[in-house]
Amino acid sequence: MNAESETTRGSEGHADGSGERPPAGVAVVVIGYDDAAHVSDAVRSALAQGPAVREVVAVDDCSRDGSVGVLERLSASEPRLKVIRRRANSGGCGTPRNTGLDAVTSPYVMFLDSDDVLPPGAVDALLAAAEGARAEVASGLCVRRELPSGREVPWQPRLYALHAVVPRPAQRTRLVHDTLCVNKLYRTAFLRAHGIRFPEGRFPYEDVVFTARLLAAAPRIALIPDRVYVWHVRRSQARLSISLDRSGVENWRARTQACRQAYEVLLGAGQKELARTARAKFLDHDLRMYVRELGLRDAAYRRAWWELTRAHLAEYDADDWARNPAAPGRLIGRVVLASPEPCDLSRLRELAARPARLYPPYARAADGTPVWSDAVAQVSLEPLRTRPVRALPLAVDAELRPGARGTRLRLRLHELYGRVAQAGPETVDVEWRHRDDGEVVVHGGSVPLAPCAGVAGADETVGRGGSAGRGGSAGRDGFAGRGDSAGPAGHGDSAGRGSSVDPAGHGDSAGHGGSVGSSGAWSAEMAVDLLALAAPGVGTWDLRLRIRFRDGASRDVTAHALTGAGLLRRRAVPSARHGVVLVQPYATHSGALALRVAPGVRGLLSVVRARLRRLLH
């Protein structure tokens, strides 16, 4: 056992020495630090899995808040619970997990954090999959549960859509995208035989490296669609978790270091395709997530972040950049590499959104090749010419004006180097999706898209007029919602609050692009059913659009929230049913339009209370 730890209470659970193979059993290693409020829920959720759980090893990382007392009281009546208290705090999650792994006596092991829970049946489902497939690893669906709202977003749902057995990870490279260690069941002997452990000490994103070490050992993996882990996300806590606390640039440094080490582990094991996929995942997931938040940071952070990112991306080779060259993450990475100083932050933020949005101006090189901008002409956008329209980063502006006579939504779709005109946009389907419950949707109907009259031709540049910056005034008085919506795709890693105003502005025309006759944009206008949005009570709604084209193709997009005079302002709209409805359109921190609605007197009071909380804290 680790020299810095001591067992304070618990059962030993050793085999009887008879030589017979023990029945399949699972150990759940629960780690925690200063989490007395939640650790008992985590432990109880593990014990409640039933007889499949032979032991629960709770490792306290030298807490100061009474966590050990909570665990000892539980162990007094539960012989399966073993409590280990470390004498010195490790500063991270890797060391206590290793301590727990060393104490495990069961054939299989799982990991659980003190502020999360295992849903009923999780262990049985994973154990059955591992035993049935004779797999060294069984993995299932994790859901991120936002608290206190309870909104759940599945993590990597495509990977867990169906039951599957993967003989070798190289046969399903998308496994690299699931870097979590907690939604998996491991054969204990396999981990020990291959020396698969977590990085020690304060090493944020330790599970990224652990997962790379696991995949490098080429285990047989069983995948199941069952929910096996509930990841609680508590953004309002005074002390955020390591992965959620992205306010300092050291967090980004730690993430790049973990991703670099994961790549080296995979490459060193001869898993070249997995290593390439790990680098692609960094561009598509990690880079885009942090770019969406750059506008929330000060100038010093942005400069340091930019320097760290350029150093990391300089390690990529030509093959890394050649794969899917029009993907948003690769375009963002190439812009960062091409510019020694932070630039075009608003435009990069829009491209980092999900779905991606590429905003004007649409520049061209002297030979007519589409490029990022006149200042960063070395970044070619030529690959967009061959990208299918359903995958293009289409840009749509949205302007919402609440009023007593009705709330109107105006949309404007921009040209993109002739690709939009070529596809022939015909209609746009509009829906509002509830932020806390994505299953609640208000459909705004389908309206035709018409060419804009009087817009500059395809090869002109027209200034935007009326709006200098992107983003707007989200988050005032605690009314505009926090962060960016994860949406149906399940991308829920945002932690920002409200939106940011970037110093860079953008032009308002379709800019450069293919010929659309006399128009470089298309527009639509519709009424917003405010009564339907107010029906569930106080809530936030995210705008979702589907552009339909002449040949039957479609593209799901979000819309950029226009700023300017009279826009993104809170308004009290008279209502025959509610008396009054407080409405605020705002921009999320990725620039997308969202709408906060608070009906009736209770809704108004909730806004006042939120403002008071902000003033007091």
XYZ file of C-alpha atoms in Angstrom:
617
model
C 0.000 0.000 0.000
C 1.092 3.560 -0.660
C 3.344 4.848 2.091
C 1.358 8.072 2.337
C -1.937 6.352 3.080
C -3.510 4.318 5.821
C -6.570 2.106 6.018
C -8.875 3.419 8.718
C -11.796 1.055 8.403
C -13.068 -1.738 6.210
C -13.088 -5.373 5.242
C -10.210 -7.182 3.599
C -12.149 -9.284 1.109
C -9.217 -11.605 0.188
C -9.779 -14.880 -1.659
C -10.005 -17.983 0.521
C -6.874 -19.549 -0.920
C -8.709 -22.656 -2.116
C -7.274 -22.289 -5.612
C -10.722 -22.058 -7.203
C -11.426 -19.132 -9.511
C -13.430 -16.587 -7.475
C -16.822 -15.543 -8.839
C -16.821 -12.407 -10.945
C -16.915 -9.393 -8.707
C -16.359 -5.673 -9.036
C -14.502 -3.138 -6.931
C -15.575 0.491 -7.137
C -12.847 2.982 -6.240
C -14.407 6.228 -4.965
C -12.086 9.218 -4.576
C -12.838 12.497 -2.853
C -11.408 15.617 -1.275
C -13.359 18.021 0.957
C -16.648 16.696 -0.398
C -18.534 15.622 2.714
C -21.749 16.949 1.188
C -21.738 14.449 -1.673
C -19.409 11.534 -0.955
C -22.029 9.456 0.858
C -24.339 9.655 -2.195
C -21.536 8.389 -4.409
C -20.658 5.500 -2.085
C -24.298 4.517 -1.580
C -24.874 4.490 -5.344
C -22.003 2.003 -5.650
C -23.198 -0.206 -2.799
C -26.741 -0.134 -4.202
C -25.527 -1.884 -7.364
C -26.054 -5.155 -5.539
C -23.961 -8.298 -5.046
C -21.944 -7.733 -8.238
C -20.045 -5.091 -6.250
C -17.774 -7.084 -3.989
C -16.013 -4.057 -2.489
C -16.085 -0.302 -2.472
C -12.711 1.320 -1.807
C -13.185 4.932 -0.704
C -9.967 6.961 -0.839
C -10.020 10.290 0.969
C -7.249 12.613 -0.239
C -6.567 14.143 3.202
C -9.824 16.104 3.468
C -10.325 18.792 6.101
C -14.128 18.944 6.105
C -15.186 15.776 7.885
C -15.397 13.548 4.808
C -13.531 10.744 6.603
C -16.061 10.767 9.431
C -18.895 10.396 6.933
C -17.129 7.439 5.318
C -16.283 5.754 8.627
C -19.898 5.934 9.771
C -20.965 4.286 6.520
C -18.334 1.555 6.831
C -19.473 0.672 10.367
C -22.644 -0.872 8.934
C -21.350 -1.898 5.504
C -18.679 -4.644 5.434
C -18.060 -4.142 1.703
C -16.781 -0.591 2.270
C -13.072 -0.041 2.866
C -11.948 3.491 3.772
C -8.435 4.736 3.063
C -7.260 8.133 4.214
C -4.167 9.586 2.630
C -1.858 11.426 5.043
C -0.982 14.120 2.514
C -3.117 15.708 -0.158
C -1.936 14.776 -3.651
C -3.352 17.818 -5.423
C -5.027 15.750 -8.120
C -7.191 12.743 -8.929
C -4.540 10.357 -10.262
C -2.741 9.504 -7.031
C -5.862 8.604 -4.972
C -7.136 6.474 -7.856
C -3.805 4.641 -7.937
C -4.018 4.182 -4.157
C -7.450 2.661 -4.521
C -6.367 0.459 -7.420
C -3.517 -0.935 -5.296
C -6.034 -1.961 -2.604
C -8.479 -3.693 -4.938
C -8.879 -7.473 -4.591
C -11.719 -8.015 -7.087
C -11.371 -9.273 -10.682
C -12.862 -6.056 -12.069
C -12.570 -2.409 -11.066
C -14.401 0.843 -11.756
C -13.708 4.449 -10.755
C -16.219 6.894 -9.280
C -15.762 10.519 -8.211
C -17.242 11.656 -4.921
C -19.622 14.186 -6.492
C -21.046 11.770 -9.108
C -23.214 8.636 -8.938
C -23.661 5.269 -10.601
C -27.209 4.801 -11.940
C -29.064 1.599 -10.950
C -27.982 -1.453 -12.935
C -24.767 0.101 -14.241
C -22.385 -2.496 -12.799
C -24.548 -5.470 -13.797
C -24.740 -4.186 -17.384
C -20.998 -3.613 -17.670
C -20.081 -6.880 -15.980
C -22.415 -8.877 -18.222
C -20.897 -7.217 -21.302
C -17.325 -7.875 -20.184
C -17.988 -11.498 -19.252
C -20.094 -12.186 -22.329
C -17.523 -10.782 -24.753
C -14.489 -11.947 -22.762
C -13.369 -8.331 -22.912
C -10.710 -6.645 -20.801
C -12.773 -3.438 -20.820
C -16.510 -2.729 -20.931
C -17.671 0.815 -21.553
C -21.085 2.488 -21.475
C -22.848 5.795 -21.811
C -22.052 8.661 -19.444
C -24.468 11.560 -19.085
C -23.511 15.035 -17.894
C -26.195 16.268 -15.517
C -26.233 20.047 -15.087
C -27.222 21.025 -11.564
C -29.481 22.401 -10.258
C -31.474 22.314 -13.533
C -31.112 18.556 -14.003
C -30.556 18.896 -17.744
C -28.729 15.843 -19.058
C -26.413 15.682 -22.052
C -24.992 12.355 -23.248
C -21.215 12.094 -23.596
C -20.042 10.678 -26.952
C -23.477 9.213 -27.786
C -22.410 8.051 -31.271
C -19.940 5.659 -29.706
C -22.606 4.066 -27.525
C -25.569 3.903 -29.885
C -25.490 0.089 -30.096
C -23.980 -2.959 -28.455
C -20.610 -3.723 -30.020
C -17.414 -5.651 -29.403
C -14.160 -4.089 -30.595
C -11.345 -6.669 -30.789
C -8.697 -3.930 -30.994
C -9.073 -0.156 -30.449
C -7.427 0.561 -33.827
C -10.535 -0.912 -35.423
C -12.644 1.910 -33.956
C -10.480 5.000 -33.689
C -13.332 7.096 -32.301
C -12.614 5.436 -28.960
C -9.926 8.109 -28.601
C -12.674 10.726 -28.221
C -13.974 9.147 -25.020
C -11.218 10.150 -22.623
C -13.272 9.487 -19.479
C -12.059 6.774 -17.125
C -15.242 6.572 -15.045
C -17.744 5.078 -17.506
C -15.727 1.886 -17.883
C -15.210 -1.460 -16.174
C -11.651 -2.838 -16.296
C -10.235 -6.287 -15.729
C -7.948 -5.635 -12.776
C -5.305 -8.138 -13.871
C -5.102 -6.472 -17.295
C -4.362 -3.061 -15.788
C -1.704 -4.514 -13.497
C -0.088 -6.682 -16.183
C 0.366 -3.670 -18.480
C 1.254 -1.205 -15.715
C -1.688 1.031 -16.618
C -1.929 3.715 -13.959
C -2.803 7.375 -13.624
C -0.227 10.171 -13.607
C 0.713 10.995 -10.039
C 0.356 14.296 -8.174
C -1.325 17.415 -9.469
C -1.863 16.406 -13.067
C -5.134 17.829 -14.451
C -6.772 15.717 -17.160
C -5.115 12.597 -15.803
C -7.831 10.467 -17.409
C -6.660 11.586 -20.883
C -3.281 9.949 -20.265
C -4.772 6.924 -18.485
C -7.108 6.266 -21.414
C -4.236 6.550 -23.887
C -2.242 4.011 -21.870
C -5.264 1.732 -21.865
C -5.809 1.946 -25.630
C -2.089 1.516 -26.272
C -2.310 -1.896 -24.577
C -4.871 -2.954 -27.231
C -7.602 -4.431 -24.985
C -10.703 -6.154 -26.264
C -13.544 -3.706 -25.550
C -17.292 -4.247 -25.170
C -19.502 -1.202 -25.778
C -23.057 -0.938 -24.458
C -25.754 1.752 -24.880
C -26.791 1.582 -21.204
C -26.370 4.598 -18.924
C -23.566 3.622 -16.577
C -22.376 6.922 -15.079
C -23.922 10.256 -14.083
C -21.418 13.103 -14.169
C -22.691 15.968 -12.025
C -21.761 19.420 -13.303
C -22.030 22.087 -10.617
C -20.913 25.359 -12.203
C -22.276 27.509 -9.374
C -20.031 26.015 -6.705
C -17.441 28.242 -5.056
C -14.761 25.665 -5.894
C -15.115 24.317 -9.420
C -13.782 20.912 -10.383
C -10.361 20.824 -12.044
C -11.793 20.294 -15.516
C -14.447 23.020 -15.167
C -12.121 25.675 -13.782
C -10.753 27.068 -17.044
C -10.330 30.668 -15.866
C -6.524 30.517 -15.732
C -4.192 29.810 -18.633
C -2.487 27.077 -16.579
C -5.577 24.959 -17.172
C -4.971 25.186 -20.919
C -1.297 24.419 -20.434
C -2.252 21.279 -18.486
C -4.685 20.183 -21.161
C -2.159 20.573 -23.971
C 0.416 18.670 -21.928
C -2.030 15.825 -21.303
C -2.976 15.656 -24.983
C 0.682 15.719 -26.012
C 1.505 12.891 -23.612
C -1.465 10.855 -24.829
C -0.260 11.218 -28.406
C 3.252 10.141 -27.454
C 1.937 7.102 -25.544
C -0.105 5.931 -28.530
C 2.625 6.610 -31.049
C 5.207 4.889 -28.880
C 3.027 1.782 -28.770
C 2.843 1.669 -32.549
C -0.792 2.833 -32.613
C -0.216 5.426 -35.350
C -3.830 5.723 -36.449
C -5.027 6.220 -32.874
C -2.292 8.803 -32.338
C -3.418 10.728 -35.450
C -6.999 10.568 -34.257
C -5.954 11.937 -30.858
C -4.470 14.985 -32.559
C -7.581 15.440 -34.679
C -9.711 15.202 -31.543
C -7.662 17.990 -29.945
C -8.473 20.295 -32.870
C -12.149 19.426 -33.092
C -12.941 19.303 -29.373
C -10.383 20.918 -27.075
C -9.295 23.787 -29.320
C -12.822 24.760 -30.336
C -14.050 24.682 -26.724
C -11.394 27.109 -25.511
C -11.660 29.391 -28.547
C -15.352 29.871 -27.772
C -14.319 31.223 -24.368
C -11.379 33.415 -25.421
C -13.490 36.557 -25.543
C -14.312 36.084 -21.843
C -10.639 36.431 -20.902
C -8.409 39.476 -20.534
C -5.694 40.477 -22.978
C -2.897 38.868 -20.933
C -4.693 35.513 -20.888
C -5.351 35.671 -24.642
C -1.719 36.393 -25.456
C -0.470 33.582 -23.215
C -3.091 31.177 -24.581
C -2.180 32.064 -28.158
C 1.520 31.463 -27.514
C 0.888 28.092 -25.839
C -1.411 26.991 -28.636
C 1.010 27.954 -31.389
C 3.777 26.003 -29.650
C 1.554 22.942 -29.354
C 0.280 23.079 -32.937
C 3.800 23.558 -34.275
C 4.354 19.881 -33.393
C 1.722 18.788 -35.923
C 3.014 17.556 -39.292
C 1.660 17.792 -42.832
C -0.388 14.604 -42.504
C -2.182 15.998 -39.452
C -3.255 19.094 -41.371
C -4.111 17.218 -44.576
C -6.871 15.187 -42.956
C -10.263 16.825 -43.477
C -8.680 20.234 -44.196
C -12.004 22.110 -44.199
C -12.953 20.972 -40.686
C -13.516 23.974 -38.370
C -10.865 22.909 -35.842
C -8.202 22.618 -38.529
C -9.058 26.030 -39.991
C -8.896 27.583 -36.513
C -5.563 25.881 -35.809
C -4.064 27.091 -39.079
C -5.137 30.677 -38.357
C -3.522 30.515 -34.913
C -0.309 29.148 -36.406
C -0.257 31.759 -39.159
C -0.577 34.764 -36.851
C 1.997 35.548 -34.135
C -0.556 37.613 -32.193
C -4.210 37.002 -31.332
C -6.425 38.029 -34.229
C -9.983 37.725 -35.548
C -11.231 36.457 -32.186
C -14.908 37.085 -32.944
C -14.727 35.293 -36.252
C -12.804 32.387 -34.733
C -15.375 32.160 -31.962
C -18.156 31.815 -34.516
C -16.221 29.110 -36.384
C -15.657 27.266 -33.092
C -19.400 27.154 -32.405
C -21.396 23.963 -32.847
C -22.491 23.940 -35.606
C -19.679 26.079 -37.000
C -20.433 29.476 -38.536
C -17.972 31.202 -40.896
C -18.725 34.896 -41.017
C -17.792 37.599 -43.537
C -15.698 39.118 -44.878
C -14.980 36.356 -47.410
C -11.611 37.316 -48.813
C -9.764 36.050 -51.885
C -6.115 35.926 -52.850
C -4.899 37.685 -55.975
C -5.532 34.536 -58.016
C -9.116 34.269 -56.731
C -8.456 31.517 -54.198
C -10.676 31.828 -51.088
C -8.544 32.739 -48.064
C -9.171 33.467 -44.401
C -8.536 37.209 -44.696
C -6.339 39.745 -46.448
C -4.050 39.769 -43.389
C -3.910 35.956 -43.080
C -3.960 35.046 -46.757
C -1.727 32.001 -46.255
C -4.686 30.116 -44.779
C -6.598 28.846 -47.799
C -10.327 28.160 -47.637
C -10.277 26.343 -50.966
C -11.333 23.016 -49.330
C -14.741 24.606 -48.644
C -15.407 24.497 -52.400
C -15.783 20.711 -52.292
C -17.362 20.301 -48.859
C -20.991 19.094 -49.064
C -23.512 21.816 -48.323
C -24.848 19.842 -45.344
C -21.427 20.302 -43.693
C -20.649 23.916 -44.651
C -20.126 26.466 -41.847
C -23.092 28.565 -42.945
C -23.524 31.998 -41.394
C -26.961 33.251 -40.408
C -27.638 36.550 -38.651
C -30.618 36.789 -36.301
C -32.405 39.890 -35.069
C -35.176 39.510 -32.513
C -37.372 42.404 -31.441
C -39.942 41.740 -28.699
C -42.933 44.083 -28.640
C -46.504 44.538 -27.460
C -47.765 44.070 -31.012
C -45.812 40.883 -31.502
C -42.287 39.526 -31.362
C -40.562 39.283 -34.731
C -37.508 37.246 -35.730
C -35.531 38.306 -38.796
C -32.941 35.991 -40.311
C -30.270 36.547 -42.922
C -28.296 33.769 -44.596
C -24.923 34.773 -46.067
C -23.358 33.560 -49.275
C -20.177 31.459 -48.962
C -17.977 31.629 -52.042
C -20.910 30.776 -54.301
C -21.726 27.504 -52.577
C -25.029 28.690 -51.086
C -26.329 30.052 -54.390
C -25.245 26.876 -56.126
C -27.253 24.773 -53.659
C -30.285 27.079 -53.877
C -31.654 27.833 -50.392
C -35.440 27.647 -50.362
C -36.811 27.522 -46.811
C -35.751 27.686 -43.188
C -37.344 25.626 -40.396
C -37.326 27.440 -37.056
C -37.505 25.925 -33.604
C -36.782 27.019 -30.050
C -35.250 24.347 -27.815
C -35.526 24.613 -24.030
C -32.108 24.942 -22.401
C -32.864 22.794 -19.345
C -34.957 20.168 -21.109
C -33.936 19.626 -24.699
C -37.020 17.480 -25.296
C -39.232 20.583 -24.959
C -39.361 22.278 -28.354
C -41.490 25.108 -29.702
C -41.706 24.910 -33.487
C -41.737 28.231 -35.278
C -42.738 26.769 -38.617
C -41.087 26.804 -42.024
C -40.730 30.070 -43.954
C -39.305 30.811 -47.423
C -35.879 32.356 -47.903
C -35.880 35.249 -50.352
C -32.862 36.925 -52.001
C -32.057 40.221 -50.328
C -32.612 43.220 -52.564
C -29.921 45.847 -52.831
C -27.124 43.756 -51.327
C -23.681 44.054 -52.860
C -22.694 41.626 -55.589
C -20.564 38.624 -55.041
C -17.235 40.322 -55.521
C -17.762 43.439 -53.429
C -17.082 44.122 -49.782
C -19.719 46.026 -47.873
C -19.296 47.325 -44.328
C -21.687 46.146 -41.685
C -23.292 49.301 -40.509
C -24.855 49.652 -37.105
C -22.956 46.962 -35.247
C -19.333 47.260 -34.259
C -18.830 44.220 -32.090
C -20.212 40.752 -31.736
C -21.566 39.233 -28.585
C -23.662 41.753 -26.713
C -24.734 42.223 -23.153
C -25.472 38.786 -21.809
C -25.469 37.944 -18.156
C -26.719 41.263 -16.760
C -28.594 41.024 -13.479
C -28.359 37.258 -13.562
C -31.080 37.160 -16.246
C -29.345 36.181 -19.450
C -28.482 32.503 -19.160
C -25.045 31.072 -18.473
C -22.773 29.559 -21.014
C -23.560 27.972 -24.333
C -26.165 25.346 -25.013
C -24.911 21.831 -25.529
C -27.724 21.197 -27.983
C -28.820 17.865 -29.402
C -25.315 16.900 -30.416
C -24.309 16.655 -26.757
C -21.412 18.980 -26.770
C -21.698 20.351 -23.203
C -18.246 21.391 -22.172
C -18.939 25.222 -21.972
C -18.413 26.958 -18.670
C -18.610 30.609 -19.653
C -21.247 32.986 -18.362
C -23.129 35.082 -20.838
C -21.198 36.445 -23.780
C -18.329 38.697 -24.563
C -17.800 41.753 -26.689
C -14.765 41.201 -28.859
C -12.858 44.241 -30.084
C -13.029 43.037 -33.674
C -16.086 43.823 -35.776
C -17.309 42.288 -39.001
C -18.806 43.390 -42.271
C -22.531 42.956 -42.798
C -22.751 41.791 -46.380
C -22.407 38.402 -47.908
C -18.999 39.680 -48.882
C -17.214 37.742 -51.562
C -18.728 34.653 -53.044
C -20.271 33.232 -56.165
C -22.732 35.147 -58.252
C -26.259 35.380 -56.897
C -27.488 37.810 -59.471
C -27.760 41.089 -57.584
C -27.864 39.471 -54.159
C -25.322 37.906 -51.810
C -27.724 36.970 -49.014
C -31.173 35.545 -48.338
C -33.632 36.648 -45.686
C -36.700 35.426 -43.851
C -38.991 36.889 -41.212
C -41.493 35.292 -38.870
C -43.465 35.824 -35.683
C -42.319 34.284 -32.403
C -44.978 32.583 -30.281
C -44.084 34.227 -26.988
C -47.050 32.608 -25.228
C -45.744 29.117 -26.055
C -42.260 30.022 -24.842
C -43.657 31.402 -21.582
C -45.855 28.351 -20.899
C -43.195 26.301 -19.005
C -42.341 29.283 -16.800
C -38.958 30.936 -16.365
C -36.524 29.452 -18.827
C -33.962 29.880 -21.564
C -34.554 28.938 -25.187
C -31.928 28.300 -27.862
C -32.706 29.068 -31.485
C -32.195 26.185 -33.912
C -32.555 26.445 -37.694
C -32.612 24.010 -40.579
C -31.845 25.439 -44.019
C -33.419 23.420 -46.842
C -32.027 23.528 -50.370
C -33.316 22.961 -53.867
C -31.956 19.417 -54.237
C -33.459 18.223 -50.944
C -30.269 18.657 -48.880
C -30.454 20.442 -45.545
C -28.113 21.981 -43.000
C -28.780 22.435 -39.278
C -27.371 25.728 -38.002
C -27.551 28.215 -35.176
C -27.781 31.954 -35.773
C -25.479 34.779 -34.760
C -27.177 37.319 -32.497
C -26.897 40.768 -34.033
C -26.074 43.630 -31.736
C -26.885 47.268 -32.273
C -29.375 49.949 -31.335
C -32.451 48.461 -29.702
C -31.219 44.877 -29.935
C -30.469 42.409 -27.124
C -32.403 44.535 -24.664
C -34.653 43.251 -21.901
C -38.291 44.136 -22.417
C -41.499 43.730 -20.447
C -44.179 42.636 -22.921
C -47.867 42.887 -21.890
C -49.659 39.532 -21.903
C -53.371 38.802 -21.528
C -52.556 35.469 -19.881
C -49.556 36.342 -17.694
C -50.052 40.079 -17.225
C -46.490 40.668 -18.328
C -43.675 38.608 -19.797
C -40.073 39.676 -19.266
C -38.087 38.870 -22.428
C -34.382 39.150 -23.090
C -32.697 38.103 -26.326
C -28.971 37.595 -25.760
C -25.842 36.125 -27.278
C -24.294 32.999 -25.807
C -20.528 33.066 -25.432
C -20.225 31.462 -28.882
C -22.321 34.307 -30.312
C -25.538 32.357 -30.928
C -28.967 33.857 -30.296
C -30.825 32.648 -27.223
C -33.899 33.965 -25.450
C -34.640 34.197 -21.741
C -38.332 34.327 -20.780
C -39.829 35.083 -17.344
C -43.646 35.226 -17.295
C -45.803 36.879 -14.673
C -45.021 38.438 -11.324
C -43.189 35.339 -10.138
C -40.949 35.544 -13.160
C -40.169 39.171 -12.409
C -39.393 38.314 -8.792
C -37.015 35.532 -9.860
C -35.048 38.070 -11.881
C -34.915 40.452 -8.923
C -33.690 37.648 -6.647
C -31.014 36.687 -9.156
C -29.844 40.288 -9.297
C -29.663 40.497 -5.502
C -27.617 37.292 -5.365
C -25.148 38.775 -7.813
C -24.900 41.988 -5.800
C -24.355 40.093 -2.540
C -21.738 37.769 -3.977
